[in-house]
Amino acid sequence: MWNIVDRLARLDRRWIFLLMLAAVAIPILFELQFDETPTQQARAVFDEIERLNPGDPVLLAFDYDPASEGELSPMASSFVLHCASRKLKMYFLSLFPVGPQMIEENIQKVILPDFPELVYGEDYVNLGYKPGYEGVVKVIMTDLRQLYTTDSRGTNIDQIPMCQGIDNVQDMKLIVNVSAGYPGVKEWVQYAVTPFPDKVKMVAGVTGVQAPFIYPYIPRQLRGMLGAIKGAAEYETLVTSTYIEGTPREIYQEGVRRMGPQSVAHLLMIGLILAGNSLFLLQKWQRKL
Amino acid sequence: MKRTVPLLIAAICGFVLIITAFIPATVTWGETATVWFDVLAAIAFILGGGNLLKVHLRKVSDRAAGWAYSLITVVTFLLTLGVGLLKWGVPPGSDQEFFGYSFASLSVADLPEELTFRLPVDLPGDLAAGTLPASVRRQLRMTFAENDSQRLGTLEFHGWMTSSQKSDLLGFHDLLDWKCAVEQLAERSAPPASLAGKVSYFAEHEALAISGTLPEATEQELRAISATQPWTAAVTELARLARAPTSRTLQYIPSGLQVPSSREDSLKLQGQTLTVIGPMTPEMRAELTDVFPRVRPLAEQEIERFVADMGDTLSEDQQNLLRGMLGSLWNAEQLITVLNDAGKSQPVKKTYCELRAEQLAGVDDLSPTRDSSEPDTQLNAAQVEALTAAVMNPEVNLRTLGSVLSELGPWIPAQESALQKFRQRLPTIGQRNRTLVAALTLGDGQLPRATLDLLLAPYREEHLWNNEVFALYEAAHRVKYAWSGGYLQDGSPFWWSYEYAFKPLTATMFALLAFYVASAAFRAFRAKNLEAFLLLATAFIILLGRTPTGVWLTSGLPDSLSILRIENMTAFILSVINTAGNRAIMIGIALGIVSTSLKILLGGDRSYLGSGD
């Protein structure tokens, strides 16, 4: 028996890699899905957007890139779907260099096919990327035009109908941030919400790694937070069940779909931790004998 | 000096930001400092690029370990920089290109005196202190009255005022006197009626512009405005650009295509060759592509004939779907409602000068509109009957239906406009068939090749023709700003490298983490002591709490023990234990940042300046 224990303890890590591959691939191939029950955090985010009136301006800051797209794009799509369904005015921007592509992708996948009646410049606008990290947040909180003189297409901001009357981000009824790290939700909380606690409200969607560090800001500085794919799946369920009759398009089921492989991968991790520790204890016992 | 300047920059910026955080009146200082920071950050990008080249080229040159990776880094960096900056394969940006226009260079200073329009006014002098909208700043001059230095006496505008400039000026001040003056100035500085909508002056682009081609008469009229050299040269240049022909040999021409009579001076179709004189305007393009019949309501027999034409290739469900879709396209009642709505008299918007006159007359409650004196125009019985018959008749062209209706009763331009808008919103036969195919093949639906070809043939023809027209539209375009296109435009080399290299590579790198974390979970995550055990137990609960299995495992617990349900334990750990721990860490970090920042700002810590090598 001790021989087996030793061999397992020295198991080539490529076997573990193979297990992880199977744990992710099989649920994808067999389209394994689980029902999601929205938690209090997902409800808080949903309710915050529900409280807004049609026509209210909302800032959608998509601070993520392709590296974290797998984790964040489902919630970004759900945010756009929710805002468009509520007929809110959407102002997109990004503090990530490749953020504008993420914004454009959501415009292409959500707004153009499902909300063709929305007009660029009147119902939504892509202000694009600006370098400067939290410096950008600090400036646009008091003067949007100091940094954003044009939108991402090069159109003068004063010639964009929905930008007339918007002097700074304090004019937004809500900030929705999808964040992959720095600069992201922490910077928006520190430089946008904290200096203007009575004027600025914010909700966010973050990666799983970030989530524990963002909890201290809830609920006063951050009204609600979606943590990783699980948060996205819960919020997606709330939005689609409220605004879509029948079966939603695939893009609006991405959160739930991606929860399948993630859940199995988590179970594998739990199994590996248990197995690793069992072997560790057995070896310890073996040394005592 | 090498170290003192950065130290001073850091100290000044730092102290300014601290001050602005505590004194609201100094907020703009902070904005300025942050904008300067952005400028410096932009320079840092260039330095960063230079440094990357220096480090990796040295590694390649020395054949140091991993030099091949360095070579790949350098090559991909230069490639990305090249395709991004030079915008290879990117067409000019459509929103900055003024499609359909030809530009001739003409600065504001070179505008002839004949295009200077003056309006005597009596306005408060304070207006001159305001910042004029950027679009008119170079063209508008305010002059004080000769006998009163507190009042404006003249407004002077150089060039023809565009509608957006008028709108910008109206928004400059809320004073009715000002808005009325702007209206009068816009009227004075409008191009002559024969040139309106054809010729413009864009001060921001320093260009005299013409839309479409330039007829001889228009050229003579332009030349007659002034004989100055810059003006004459600009008109000559415009004539050259706006009369240059662009031809295309067409691979496909819709049957019965005819050049609209209103476009005969700018479009010529000879055999398979279509020629456009000057640039093609978007309106011309829309007219050329709008040659396919739009769908009309179908009678029941027509629907049955349509279904029968599909043969026995459709299942019963598909046949019913087809009948439903064909029967719910639109009907005559909808068009009648639209036309009657358009015929209702609308309130007329008053001009600002009318409002000002009312104000001077002592009217307290100024209303921006007044009721129209025109009665409502509704379709009469004969018109309704003709319209109902026409929409069911495939021989009648909806485009010319207005002329038929106008002979049968009252018909106003608003109704004609509503009719054309209604017609343009209707799908073409090709578009309708494409929707039918999409619906019939939804889910498990199948259609044989022959049925697909039969249904999609009209759409394919429309697609071919639209491509032909678009190719000519692009070929005839006069490029103004060659590099104005977005570097991320679909199909460009930069987009390609992003879509097929950067995106999958970064996603792959991130995804690899899952494999390493799994390996670490098995090998390193061991309960070697109490602290490690606590960490392990917490991770165990959190991981389990993020899976439906975890929730299912403890779902049987009674309500009195609900705190032990895995999802509640997860929430408790994250929102209480994690929050408390994180807050303590964050407060500690904040205190550390304060002391470290002070050391840096006061010059006590200069390590960030480097070794000085």
Coordinates of C-alpha atoms in Angstrom, one line a residue, chain B residues 139-604:
Chain B
Q139 CA -15.6 83.3 -38.6
L140 CA -17.6 85.5 -36.2
R141 CA -16.5 88.9 -35.1
M142 CA -18.4 91.1 -32.6
T143 CA -17.8 94.8 -32.7
F144 CA -18.8 97.3 -30.1
A145 CA -21.1 100.2 -31.0
E146 CA -19.2 103.4 -31.9
N147 CA -21.2 105.5 -29.4
D148 CA -21.5 103.0 -26.6
S149 CA -18.6 100.8 -25.5
Q150 CA -20.9 98.7 -23.3
R151 CA -23.1 97.5 -26.2
L152 CA -22.3 95.4 -29.3
G153 CA -23.0 97.3 -32.5
T154 CA -22.2 94.8 -35.3
L155 CA -22.0 91.0 -35.8
E156 CA -19.8 90.0 -38.7
F157 CA -19.7 86.5 -40.2
H158 CA -17.2 85.3 -42.8
G159 CA -18.4 82.6 -45.2
W160 CA -21.7 80.8 -45.4
M161 CA -23.1 79.7 -42.1
T162 CA -23.9 76.0 -41.8
S163 CA -26.9 74.7 -39.9
S164 CA -24.7 73.2 -37.2
Q165 CA -22.9 76.6 -36.8
K166 CA -26.3 78.3 -36.4
S167 CA -27.3 75.7 -33.8
D168 CA -24.0 76.2 -31.9
L169 CA -24.5 80.0 -31.9
L170 CA -28.1 79.7 -30.7
G171 CA -26.8 77.7 -27.8
F172 CA -24.2 80.2 -27.0
H173 CA -26.5 82.4 -24.9
D174 CA -30.1 82.2 -23.8
L175 CA -30.9 85.9 -24.3
L176 CA -33.8 86.2 -26.8
D177 CA -32.2 89.3 -28.4
W178 CA -29.1 87.2 -29.1
K179 CA -31.0 84.3 -30.6
C180 CA -33.0 86.6 -32.8
A181 CA -29.7 88.2 -34.0
V182 CA -28.3 84.8 -34.8
E183 CA -31.4 83.9 -36.8
Q184 CA -31.1 87.1 -38.8
L185 CA -27.3 86.6 -39.3
A186 CA -27.9 83.0 -40.5
E187 CA -30.4 84.3 -43.0
R188 CA -28.0 86.9 -44.3
S189 CA -25.1 84.5 -44.4
A190 CA -26.9 81.7 -46.2
P191 CA -25.8 80.8 -49.7
P192 CA -28.0 82.1 -52.6
A193 CA -31.1 79.9 -53.1
S194 CA -29.6 78.5 -56.3
L195 CA -26.5 77.3 -54.5
A196 CA -28.2 76.2 -51.2
G197 CA -27.6 72.6 -50.4
K198 CA -25.1 72.3 -53.1
V199 CA -22.2 74.5 -52.1
S200 CA -20.8 75.0 -48.5
Y201 CA -17.9 76.5 -46.7
F202 CA -16.3 74.4 -43.9
A203 CA -14.1 76.7 -41.9
E204 CA -12.8 73.9 -39.7
H205 CA -11.5 72.2 -42.8
E206 CA -10.6 75.5 -44.5
A207 CA -12.4 74.2 -47.6
L208 CA -14.9 75.4 -50.2
A209 CA -17.0 72.3 -50.8
I210 CA -19.5 71.1 -53.4
S211 CA -21.8 68.1 -53.2
G212 CA -21.9 65.9 -56.2
T213 CA -21.0 67.3 -59.6
L214 CA -20.6 70.9 -60.6
P215 CA -22.9 72.1 -63.4
E216 CA -21.7 74.8 -65.7
A217 CA -24.3 77.3 -64.5
T218 CA -23.3 76.7 -60.9
E219 CA -19.7 77.2 -61.7
Q220 CA -20.5 80.6 -63.4
E221 CA -22.5 81.6 -60.5
L222 CA -19.7 80.8 -58.1
R223 CA -17.1 82.7 -60.3
A224 CA -19.5 85.7 -60.4
I225 CA -19.3 86.0 -56.6
S226 CA -15.7 87.3 -56.6
A227 CA -12.7 87.7 -58.8
T228 CA -10.0 87.3 -56.1
Q229 CA -7.2 84.9 -57.0
P230 CA -7.8 82.4 -54.0
W231 CA -11.5 82.3 -54.7
T232 CA -11.1 81.7 -58.5
A233 CA -8.4 79.1 -57.8
A234 CA -10.7 77.3 -55.4
V235 CA -13.6 77.3 -57.8
T236 CA -11.3 76.0 -60.6
E237 CA -10.1 73.2 -58.3
L238 CA -13.7 72.4 -57.4
A239 CA -14.7 72.2 -61.1
R240 CA -11.8 69.8 -61.8
L241 CA -12.6 67.5 -58.9
A242 CA -16.4 67.6 -59.3
R243 CA -16.3 66.9 -63.1
A244 CA -13.8 64.0 -63.1
P245 CA -15.6 60.9 -64.3
T246 CA -15.3 57.5 -62.6
S247 CA -16.4 54.4 -64.5
R248 CA -17.1 50.8 -63.6
T249 CA -17.8 47.9 -65.8
L250 CA -20.7 46.2 -64.2
Q251 CA -20.9 42.4 -63.8
Y252 CA -24.6 42.6 -63.0
I253 CA -27.3 45.1 -63.9
P254 CA -30.9 44.8 -62.5
S255 CA -33.4 44.3 -65.3
G256 CA -35.0 47.5 -66.5
L257 CA -32.5 49.7 -64.7
Q258 CA -32.7 53.3 -65.8
V259 CA -30.8 56.4 -64.6
P260 CA -33.3 58.7 -62.8
S261 CA -34.0 61.8 -64.9
S262 CA -32.9 64.0 -62.1
R263 CA -29.4 62.4 -62.2
E264 CA -28.8 62.5 -65.9
D265 CA -26.1 65.2 -65.6
S266 CA -24.0 63.1 -63.2
L267 CA -24.8 59.4 -64.0
K268 CA -24.4 57.7 -67.4
L269 CA -25.2 54.1 -68.2
Q270 CA -23.7 52.8 -71.5
G271 CA -24.0 49.1 -72.1
Q272 CA -22.3 47.5 -69.1
T273 CA -20.5 50.7 -68.0
L274 CA -21.8 53.0 -65.4
T275 CA -20.1 56.4 -65.1
V276 CA -20.5 58.9 -62.4
I277 CA -19.3 62.5 -62.9
G278 CA -17.7 63.8 -59.7
P279 CA -18.2 62.0 -56.4
M280 CA -21.3 60.0 -55.8
T281 CA -23.4 61.4 -53.0
P282 CA -25.0 59.2 -50.4
E283 CA -28.4 60.2 -51.7
M284 CA -27.4 59.2 -55.3
R285 CA -26.2 55.9 -53.9
A286 CA -29.5 55.3 -52.1
E287 CA -31.4 56.1 -55.2
L288 CA -29.4 53.7 -57.3
T289 CA -29.7 50.8 -54.9
D290 CA -33.5 51.5 -54.4
V291 CA -34.5 49.7 -57.6
F292 CA -35.9 46.5 -56.3
P293 CA -39.6 46.1 -55.6
R294 CA -40.8 46.3 -52.1
V295 CA -43.1 43.7 -50.6
R296 CA -46.8 44.4 -50.8
P297 CA -49.7 42.7 -49.0
L298 CA -50.6 39.3 -50.5
A299 CA -54.1 38.0 -51.1
E300 CA -54.9 34.5 -49.8
Q301 CA -54.7 33.0 -53.3
E302 CA -51.3 34.5 -53.8
I303 CA -50.1 33.1 -50.5
E304 CA -51.3 29.6 -51.4
R305 CA -49.6 30.0 -54.8
F306 CA -46.4 31.0 -53.1
V307 CA -46.6 27.9 -50.8
A308 CA -47.4 25.7 -53.7
D309 CA -44.4 27.0 -55.7
M310 CA -42.2 25.5 -53.0
G311 CA -43.5 22.1 -54.0
D312 CA -43.7 19.3 -51.5
T313 CA -40.3 20.3 -50.0
L314 CA -41.9 22.0 -46.9
S315 CA -43.2 20.2 -43.9
E316 CA -46.6 21.0 -42.7
D317 CA -45.2 23.2 -39.9
Q318 CA -43.0 25.0 -42.4
Q319 CA -46.0 25.6 -44.7
N320 CA -48.1 27.1 -41.8
L321 CA -45.1 29.3 -40.8
L322 CA -44.8 30.5 -44.3
R323 CA -48.5 31.3 -44.6
G324 CA -48.4 33.1 -41.3
M325 CA -45.4 35.2 -42.3
L326 CA -46.7 36.1 -45.7
G327 CA -50.1 37.0 -44.4
S328 CA -48.7 39.4 -41.7
L329 CA -46.5 41.6 -43.8
W330 CA -48.5 44.8 -43.8
N331 CA -51.8 46.1 -45.0
A332 CA -53.5 49.1 -46.6
E333 CA -55.0 50.3 -43.3
Q334 CA -51.5 50.8 -41.9
L335 CA -50.5 53.0 -44.8
I336 CA -53.8 54.9 -44.6
T337 CA -53.3 55.6 -40.9
V338 CA -49.7 56.8 -41.6
L339 CA -50.9 59.2 -44.4
N340 CA -53.8 60.6 -42.4
D341 CA -51.5 61.1 -39.4
A342 CA -49.0 63.0 -41.7
G343 CA -51.9 65.1 -42.9
K344 CA -52.8 66.4 -39.5
S345 CA -51.8 70.0 -39.1
Q346 CA -48.8 70.4 -36.7
P347 CA -48.1 73.3 -34.4
V348 CA -45.7 75.7 -36.0
K349 CA -42.5 76.5 -34.2
K350 CA -42.1 80.2 -33.7
T351 CA -38.8 81.9 -34.7
Y352 CA -36.8 83.5 -31.9
C353 CA -37.5 86.9 -33.6
E354 CA -41.2 86.3 -33.3
L355 CA -40.8 85.4 -29.6
R356 CA -38.7 88.5 -29.1
A357 CA -41.4 90.6 -30.7
E358 CA -44.0 89.0 -28.4
Q359 CA -41.8 89.7 -25.4
L360 CA -41.4 93.4 -26.5
A361 CA -45.2 93.5 -26.9
G362 CA -45.5 92.5 -23.2
V363 CA -46.6 88.9 -23.6
D364 CA -45.7 87.2 -20.3
D365 CA -46.2 83.6 -21.1
L366 CA -44.2 82.9 -24.2
S367 CA -45.1 79.8 -26.1
P368 CA -42.5 78.3 -28.5
T369 CA -45.2 77.2 -30.9
R370 CA -48.4 78.4 -32.5
D371 CA -51.3 76.5 -33.9
S372 CA -51.2 75.9 -37.7
S373 CA -53.7 77.9 -39.8
E374 CA -53.9 74.9 -42.2
P375 CA -56.7 72.5 -41.8
D376 CA -56.1 68.7 -41.5
T377 CA -55.6 66.9 -44.8
Q378 CA -57.2 63.4 -44.6
L379 CA -57.6 60.9 -47.5
N380 CA -61.0 61.0 -49.1
A381 CA -63.0 57.9 -50.1
A382 CA -61.7 57.9 -53.6
Q383 CA -58.1 58.1 -52.4
V384 CA -58.7 55.3 -49.9
E385 CA -60.2 53.1 -52.6
A386 CA -57.4 53.8 -55.0
L387 CA -54.8 53.2 -52.4
T388 CA -56.4 49.9 -51.3
A389 CA -56.5 48.7 -54.8
A390 CA -53.0 49.9 -55.6
V391 CA -51.2 48.2 -52.8
M392 CA -52.6 44.8 -53.9
N393 CA -51.7 45.3 -57.5
P394 CA -48.2 44.2 -58.4
E395 CA -48.2 46.4 -61.5
V396 CA -48.5 49.6 -59.4
N397 CA -45.2 51.2 -58.2
L398 CA -45.6 52.6 -54.6
R399 CA -43.0 55.2 -55.4
T400 CA -45.4 56.9 -57.8
L401 CA -48.5 56.3 -55.9
G402 CA -48.5 59.9 -54.6
S403 CA -49.1 61.3 -58.0
V404 CA -52.1 59.1 -58.4
L405 CA -53.5 60.1 -55.1
S406 CA -52.9 63.8 -55.7
E407 CA -55.2 63.7 -58.7
L408 CA -58.0 62.3 -56.6
G409 CA -58.0 64.7 -53.7
P410 CA -56.0 67.0 -51.5
W411 CA -52.4 65.8 -51.1
I412 CA -49.7 67.7 -49.1
P413 CA -45.9 67.3 -49.1
A414 CA -45.9 65.9 -45.6
Q415 CA -48.0 63.0 -46.9
E416 CA -45.8 62.4 -49.9
S417 CA -42.8 62.4 -47.5
A418 CA -44.6 59.9 -45.2
L419 CA -45.5 57.7 -48.1
Q420 CA -41.9 57.5 -49.3
K421 CA -40.6 56.9 -45.8
F422 CA -43.2 54.1 -45.3
R423 CA -42.1 52.6 -48.7
Q424 CA -38.4 52.7 -47.8
R425 CA -39.0 50.9 -44.5
L426 CA -40.7 48.0 -46.3
P427 CA -38.3 45.1 -47.0
T428 CA -37.5 44.2 -50.6
I429 CA -38.6 40.9 -52.0
G430 CA -35.1 39.6 -51.5
Q431 CA -34.9 40.8 -47.9
R432 CA -38.3 39.2 -47.2
N433 CA -37.2 35.9 -48.7
R434 CA -34.1 35.9 -46.7
T435 CA -36.1 36.3 -43.5
L436 CA -38.4 33.5 -44.6
V437 CA -35.4 31.2 -45.1
A438 CA -34.0 32.1 -41.7
A439 CA -37.4 31.3 -40.1
L440 CA -37.9 28.1 -42.1
T441 CA -34.5 26.8 -41.2
L442 CA -34.5 27.8 -37.5
G443 CA -33.7 24.9 -35.2
D444 CA -34.0 21.6 -37.0
G445 CA -35.7 23.0 -40.1
Q446 CA -34.2 22.0 -43.4
L447 CA -34.8 23.2 -46.9
P448 CA -33.6 21.5 -50.1
R449 CA -31.0 23.2 -52.2
A450 CA -33.4 24.0 -55.0
T451 CA -35.9 25.7 -52.7
L452 CA -33.1 27.7 -51.0
D453 CA -31.9 28.8 -54.4
L454 CA -35.4 29.7 -55.5
L455 CA -36.0 31.8 -52.4
L456 CA -32.6 33.4 -52.2
A457 CA -32.2 34.3 -55.9
P458 CA -33.7 37.8 -55.5
Y459 CA -31.6 38.5 -52.4
R460 CA -28.4 37.4 -54.3
E461 CA -29.2 39.8 -57.1
E462 CA -29.8 42.7 -54.7
H463 CA -26.6 41.9 -53.0
L464 CA -24.6 41.8 -56.2
W465 CA -26.1 45.2 -57.3
N466 CA -25.5 46.8 -53.9
N467 CA -21.9 45.7 -54.1
E468 CA -21.5 47.1 -57.6
V469 CA -22.9 50.5 -56.5
F470 CA -20.8 50.5 -53.4
A471 CA -17.6 49.8 -55.4
L472 CA -18.4 52.8 -57.7
Y473 CA -19.3 54.9 -54.6
E474 CA -15.9 54.2 -53.1
A475 CA -14.0 54.6 -56.4
A476 CA -15.6 58.0 -57.1
H477 CA -14.9 59.3 -53.6
R478 CA -12.5 62.2 -53.2
V479 CA -10.3 61.3 -50.3
K480 CA -9.8 64.2 -47.9
Y481 CA -8.0 62.7 -44.9
A482 CA -6.3 59.5 -46.1
W483 CA -5.4 58.3 -42.5
S484 CA -8.6 59.1 -40.9
G485 CA -9.9 55.5 -40.8
G486 CA -9.9 53.6 -37.5
Y487 CA -6.9 51.3 -37.3
L488 CA -9.1 48.6 -35.8
Q489 CA -11.4 48.6 -38.8
D490 CA -12.6 45.1 -39.7
G491 CA -10.2 43.4 -42.1
S492 CA -7.3 45.7 -41.5
P493 CA -3.9 44.1 -40.7
F494 CA -4.0 45.6 -37.2
W495 CA -7.5 44.1 -36.6
W496 CA -6.2 40.8 -38.0
S497 CA -3.3 40.7 -35.7
Y498 CA -5.5 41.6 -32.7
E499 CA -8.3 39.1 -33.6
Y500 CA -6.1 36.2 -34.6
A501 CA -2.9 36.6 -32.6
F502 CA -3.3 38.9 -29.6
K503 CA -6.7 37.8 -28.5
P504 CA -6.2 34.0 -28.5
L505 CA -2.7 34.3 -27.1
T506 CA -3.7 36.4 -24.1
A507 CA -6.7 34.3 -23.5
T508 CA -4.6 31.1 -23.7
M509 CA -2.0 32.5 -21.3
F510 CA -4.7 33.3 -18.7
A511 CA -6.4 29.9 -19.2
L512 CA -3.1 28.1 -18.5
L513 CA -3.5 29.3 -14.9
A514 CA -6.2 26.7 -14.3
F515 CA -3.7 23.9 -15.0
Y516 CA -1.0 25.3 -12.7
V517 CA -3.5 26.0 -9.9
A518 CA -4.8 22.4 -10.2
S519 CA -1.3 21.1 -9.9
A520 CA -0.5 23.4 -7.0
A521 CA -3.7 22.3 -5.2
F522 CA -2.5 18.7 -5.4
R523 CA 1.1 19.3 -4.5
A524 CA 1.4 22.4 -2.3
F525 CA -1.9 23.0 -0.6
R526 CA -1.2 21.0 2.5
A527 CA -2.5 21.3 6.1
K528 CA 1.0 21.3 7.6
N529 CA 0.0 23.5 10.6
L530 CA -3.1 25.2 12.2
E531 CA -2.8 28.3 10.0
A532 CA -2.5 26.2 6.8
F533 CA -5.5 24.1 7.9
L534 CA -7.6 27.2 8.5
L535 CA -6.6 28.5 5.0
L536 CA -7.4 25.1 3.5
A537 CA -10.8 24.9 5.2
T538 CA -11.7 28.4 4.1
A539 CA -10.7 27.7 0.5
F540 CA -12.6 24.4 0.6
I541 CA -15.8 26.1 1.7
I542 CA -15.5 29.0 -0.8
L543 CA -14.7 26.6 -3.7
L544 CA -17.6 24.4 -2.8
G545 CA -19.9 27.4 -2.3
R546 CA -19.2 28.5 -5.9
T547 CA -20.6 25.2 -7.3
P548 CA -24.2 24.0 -7.5
T549 CA -23.0 20.7 -5.9
G550 CA -22.0 22.5 -2.7
V551 CA -25.4 24.2 -2.5
W552 CA -27.1 20.9 -3.1
L553 CA -25.0 19.1 -0.4
T554 CA -26.3 21.3 2.4
S555 CA -29.7 22.1 1.0
G556 CA -31.3 19.5 3.4
L557 CA -30.3 21.4 6.5
P558 CA -33.2 22.8 8.5
D559 CA -33.8 26.6 8.7
S560 CA -32.5 26.7 12.3
L561 CA -29.1 25.5 10.9
S562 CA -29.3 27.6 7.7
I563 CA -26.0 29.4 8.7
L564 CA -24.3 26.1 8.0
R565 CA -25.6 25.9 4.5
I566 CA -22.6 26.2 2.2
E567 CA -23.8 29.3 0.3
N568 CA -24.5 31.1 3.6
M569 CA -21.1 30.2 5.0
T570 CA -19.4 31.4 1.8
A571 CA -21.3 34.7 2.0
F572 CA -20.4 35.0 5.7
I573 CA -16.7 34.4 5.1
L574 CA -16.5 36.8 2.2
S575 CA -18.6 39.6 3.6
V576 CA -17.5 39.4 7.3
I577 CA -14.2 37.7 7.8
N578 CA -12.7 38.6 4.5
T579 CA -14.0 42.2 4.7
A580 CA -12.7 42.7 8.2
G581 CA -9.3 41.3 7.3
N582 CA -9.1 43.3 4.0
R583 CA -10.1 46.5 5.7
A584 CA -7.4 46.2 8.3
I585 CA -4.9 45.5 5.5
M586 CA -6.2 48.4 3.4
I587 CA -6.0 50.9 6.3
G588 CA -2.4 49.7 7.0
I589 CA -1.5 50.1 3.3
A590 CA -3.1 53.6 3.3
L591 CA -1.0 54.7 6.3
G592 CA 2.0 53.3 4.6
I593 CA 1.3 55.1 1.4
V594 CA 0.9 58.4 3.2
S595 CA 4.3 58.1 4.9
T596 CA 6.0 56.8 1.8
S597 CA 4.4 59.5 -0.4
L598 CA 5.6 62.2 1.9
K599 CA 9.1 60.8 1.9
I600 CA 9.0 60.8 -2.0
L601 CA 7.5 64.3 -2.3
L602 CA 10.0 65.7 0.2
G603 CA 12.9 64.0 -1.5
G604 CA 13.7 61.7 1.3

